[in-house]
Amino acid sequence: ADVTGKWTLQAQGADITLTFKVDGTTLTGTVDNSQAGPTDIKDGKVNGDDISFHVVRKMGETEMKIVWKGKIAGDEIKFARQMQGGNADEIIAKRVK
């Protein structure tokens, strides 16, 4: 599945824009959160309709790793997003046309 481009979603009161670029199975790009600002995607992979990556956010003096794993279905990606030591939340990103 080709996920190149922009995707949007809302989670915990924040508007989030995902910008993806795919080269083979390697995924790069950014996660831009309206509350926390943009950050680069790390260890991004696309394999068939599976997508995964993580980002690192600073919360005060602490760095927090947030892992995103999703299934691509047309113009939607259903993600399970999990912060270190926390429960995963399910969120759906929609492709920006």
Coordinates of N, CA and C in Angstrom, one line a residue:
A1 N 0.9 -1.2 0.0 CA 0.0 0.0 0.0 C 0.9 1.2 0.0
D2 N 0.5 2.2 -0.8 CA 1.3 3.5 -0.9 C 0.7 4.5 0.1
V3 N 1.5 4.8 1.1 CA 1.1 5.8 2.2 C 1.7 7.1 2.0
T4 N 2.5 7.3 0.9 CA 3.2 8.6 0.7 C 2.2 9.7 0.7
G5 N 2.5 10.8 1.4 CA 1.6 12.0 1.5 C 1.2 12.3 2.9
K6 N 0.1 13.1 3.0 CA -0.3 13.6 4.3 C -1.5 12.9 4.8
W7 N -1.6 12.6 6.1 CA -2.7 12.0 6.8 C -3.0 12.8 8.0
T8 N -4.3 12.9 8.4 CA -4.7 13.7 9.6 C -5.5 12.8 10.5
L9 N -5.4 13.2 11.8 CA -6.2 12.5 12.8 C -6.3 13.4 14.0
Q10 N -7.2 13.1 14.9 CA -7.3 13.8 16.2 C -7.2 12.8 17.3
A11 N -6.4 13.1 18.3 CA -6.2 12.3 19.5 C -5.9 13.1 20.7
Q12 N -6.7 12.9 21.8 CA -6.5 13.6 23.0 C -6.5 15.1 22.9
G13 N -7.4 15.6 22.1 CA -7.6 17.0 21.9 C -6.6 17.7 21.0
A14 N -5.7 16.9 20.4 CA -4.7 17.5 19.5 C -5.0 17.1 18.0
D15 N -4.8 18.0 17.1 CA -4.8 17.7 15.7 C -3.4 17.2 15.3
I16 N -3.3 16.1 14.6 CA -2.1 15.5 14.3 C -2.0 15.3 12.8
T17 N -0.9 15.8 12.1 CA -0.7 15.6 10.7 C 0.5 14.7 10.6
L18 N 0.3 13.6 9.9 CA 1.4 12.6 9.6 C 1.8 12.9 8.1
T19 N 3.1 13.1 7.9 CA 3.6 13.2 6.5 C 4.6 12.1 6.3
F20 N 4.2 11.3 5.3 CA 5.0 10.0 5.0 C 5.7 10.1 3.6
K21 N 6.9 9.5 3.6 CA 7.6 9.2 2.3 C 8.1 7.8 2.4
V22 N 7.8 7.0 1.3 CA 8.2 5.6 1.3 C 9.2 5.4 0.2
D23 N 10.3 4.6 0.6 CA 11.3 4.2 -0.4 C 11.5 2.7 -0.1
G24 N 10.9 1.9 -1.0 CA 10.9 0.4 -0.8 C 10.0 0.1 0.4
T25 N 10.6 -0.5 1.5 CA 9.9 -0.7 2.7 C 10.2 0.3 3.8
T26 N 11.1 1.3 3.5 CA 11.5 2.2 4.5 C 10.5 3.4 4.5
L27 N 10.1 3.8 5.7 CA 9.2 4.9 5.8 C 9.9 6.0 6.6
T28 N 9.8 7.2 6.0 CA 10.4 8.4 6.7 C 9.3 9.5 6.7
G29 N 9.5 10.6 7.5 CA 8.6 11.6 7.5 C 8.5 12.3 8.9
T30 N 7.3 12.9 9.2 CA 7.2 13.6 10.4 C 5.8 13.4 11.0
V31 N 5.7 13.6 12.3 CA 4.4 13.6 13.0 C 4.4 15.0 13.6
D32 N 3.4 15.8 13.2 CA 3.2 17.2 13.6 C 2.0 17.3 14.5
N33 N 2.2 17.5 15.8 CA 1.1 17.5 16.8 C 0.8 19.0 17.1
S34 N -0.4 19.4 17.1 CA -0.8 20.8 17.3 C -0.4 21.3 18.7
Q35 N -0.2 20.3 19.6 CA 0.2 20.7 21.0 C 1.7 20.6 21.2
A36 N 2.3 19.7 20.5 CA 3.8 19.4 20.8 C 4.7 19.8 19.7
G37 N 4.2 20.1 18.5 CA 5.0 20.5 17.4 C 5.5 19.3 16.6
P38 N 6.3 19.5 15.6 CA 6.7 18.4 14.7 C 7.9 17.6 15.2
T39 N 8.0 16.3 14.9 CA 9.1 15.5 15.2 C 9.3 14.5 14.1
D40 N 10.5 14.0 13.9 CA 10.8 13.0 12.9 C 10.4 11.6 13.3
I41 N 10.0 10.9 12.3 CA 9.7 9.5 12.4 C 11.0 8.7 12.5
K42 N 11.1 7.7 13.3 CA 12.3 6.8 13.5 C 11.9 5.4 13.2
D43 N 12.8 4.6 12.6 CA 12.6 3.2 12.4 C 11.3 2.9 11.6
G44 N 10.9 3.7 10.6 CA 9.7 3.5 9.9 C 9.8 2.4 8.9
K45 N 8.7 1.6 8.9 CA 8.6 0.4 7.9 C 7.2 0.3 7.4
V46 N 7.2 -0.1 6.1 CA 5.9 -0.5 5.5 C 6.1 -1.8 4.9
N47 N 5.2 -2.8 5.3 CA 5.3 -4.1 4.8 C 3.9 -4.6 4.4
G48 N 3.6 -4.6 3.1 CA 2.2 -4.9 2.7 C 1.3 -3.8 3.2
D49 N 0.3 -4.2 4.0 CA -0.6 -3.1 4.5 C -0.3 -2.9 6.0
D50 N 0.8 -3.3 6.5 CA 1.3 -3.0 7.8 C 2.2 -1.8 7.8
I51 N 2.1 -0.9 8.8 CA 3.0 0.3 8.9 C 3.4 0.4 10.4
S52 N 4.6 0.7 10.6 CA 5.1 0.9 12.0 C 6.2 2.0 12.0
F53 N 6.3 2.7 13.1 CA 7.3 3.7 13.4 C 7.3 4.1 14.8
H54 N 8.3 4.9 15.3 CA 8.1 5.5 16.6 C 8.7 6.9 16.5
V55 N 8.3 7.7 17.5 CA 8.8 9.1 17.6 C 9.2 9.2 19.1
V56 N 10.1 10.2 19.3 CA 10.6 10.5 20.7 C 10.1 11.9 21.0
R57 N 9.4 12.0 22.1 CA 9.0 13.4 22.6 C 9.6 13.7 23.9
K58 N 9.9 15.0 24.1 CA 10.5 15.4 25.4 C 9.3 15.9 26.3
M59 N 9.2 15.3 27.4 CA 8.1 15.7 28.4 C 8.9 16.3 29.6
G60 N 9.1 17.6 29.6 CA 10.0 18.1 30.7 C 11.4 17.7 30.4
E61 N 12.0 17.0 31.4 CA 13.4 16.5 31.2 C 13.4 15.1 30.7
T62 N 12.2 14.5 30.6 CA 12.2 13.0 30.2 C 11.9 12.9 28.7
E63 N 12.6 11.9 28.1 CA 12.3 11.6 26.7 C 11.3 10.4 26.7
M64 N 10.3 10.5 26.0 CA 9.2 9.5 25.9 C 9.1 8.9 24.5
K65 N 9.3 7.6 24.4 CA 9.2 6.9 23.1 C 7.7 6.5 22.9
I66 N 7.2 6.9 21.7 CA 5.8 6.6 21.4 C 5.8 5.7 20.1
V67 N 5.3 4.5 20.2 CA 5.3 3.5 19.1 C 3.9 3.5 18.4
W68 N 4.0 3.6 17.1 CA 2.8 3.6 16.3 C 2.8 2.3 15.4
K69 N 1.7 1.5 15.4 CA 1.6 0.4 14.6 C 0.2 0.4 13.9
G70 N 0.2 0.2 12.6 CA -1.1 0.4 12.0 C -1.3 -0.6 10.8
K71 N -2.6 -0.6 10.4 CA -3.1 -1.4 9.2 C -3.6 -0.4 8.2
I72 N -3.2 -0.5 7.0 CA -3.6 0.4 6.0 C -4.8 -0.2 5.2
A73 N -5.9 0.6 5.1 CA -7.0 0.1 4.3 C -7.5 1.3 3.5
G74 N -7.0 1.4 2.2 CA -7.5 2.4 1.3 C -7.0 3.8 1.8
D75 N -7.9 4.7 2.1 CA -7.6 6.0 2.6 C -7.7 6.2 4.1
E76 N -7.6 5.1 4.8 CA -7.5 5.1 6.3 C -6.4 4.2 6.8
I77 N -5.8 4.6 7.9 CA -4.9 3.7 8.6 C -5.4 3.6 10.1
K78 N -5.7 2.4 10.5 CA -6.1 2.2 11.9 C -4.8 1.9 12.7
F79 N -4.5 2.9 13.6 CA -3.2 2.8 14.4 C -3.5 2.4 15.8
A80 N -2.6 1.6 16.4 CA -2.5 1.4 17.9 C -1.3 2.2 18.2
R81 N -1.5 3.2 19.1 CA -0.4 4.1 19.5 C -0.1 3.9 21.0
Q82 N 1.2 3.6 21.3 CA 1.5 3.2 22.7 C 2.7 4.0 23.2
M83 N 2.5 4.7 24.3 CA 3.6 5.4 25.0 C 4.3 4.4 25.9
Q84 N 5.6 4.6 26.1 CA 6.4 3.8 27.0 C 5.6 3.5 28.3
G85 N 5.4 2.2 28.6 CA 4.8 1.9 29.9 C 3.3 2.2 30.0
G86 N 2.7 2.6 28.9 CA 1.3 2.9 28.9 C 0.4 2.0 28.1
N87 N -0.9 2.2 28.1 CA -1.8 1.4 27.3 C -1.8 2.0 25.9
A88 N -2.1 1.1 24.9 CA -2.3 1.6 23.5 C -3.6 2.2 23.3
D89 N -3.7 3.3 22.6 CA -5.0 3.9 22.2 C -5.1 3.6 20.7
E90 N -6.4 3.4 20.3 CA -6.7 3.2 18.8 C -7.1 4.5 18.2
I91 N -6.5 4.8 17.1 CA -6.8 6.1 16.4 C -6.8 5.8 14.9
I92 N -7.6 6.5 14.2 CA -7.7 6.3 12.7 C -7.3 7.6 12.0
A93 N -6.3 7.4 11.1 CA -5.8 8.5 10.3 C -6.5 8.5 8.9
K94 N -6.8 9.6 8.4 CA -7.4 9.7 7.1 C -6.5 10.4 6.1
R95 N -6.4 9.9 4.9 CA -5.5 10.5 3.9 C -6.1 11.9 3.5
V96 N -5.2 12.9 3.3 CA -5.6 14.2 2.9 C -5.6 14.1 1.3
K97 N -6.7 14.4 0.7 CA -6.8 14.4 -0.7 C -6.1 15.5 -1.4

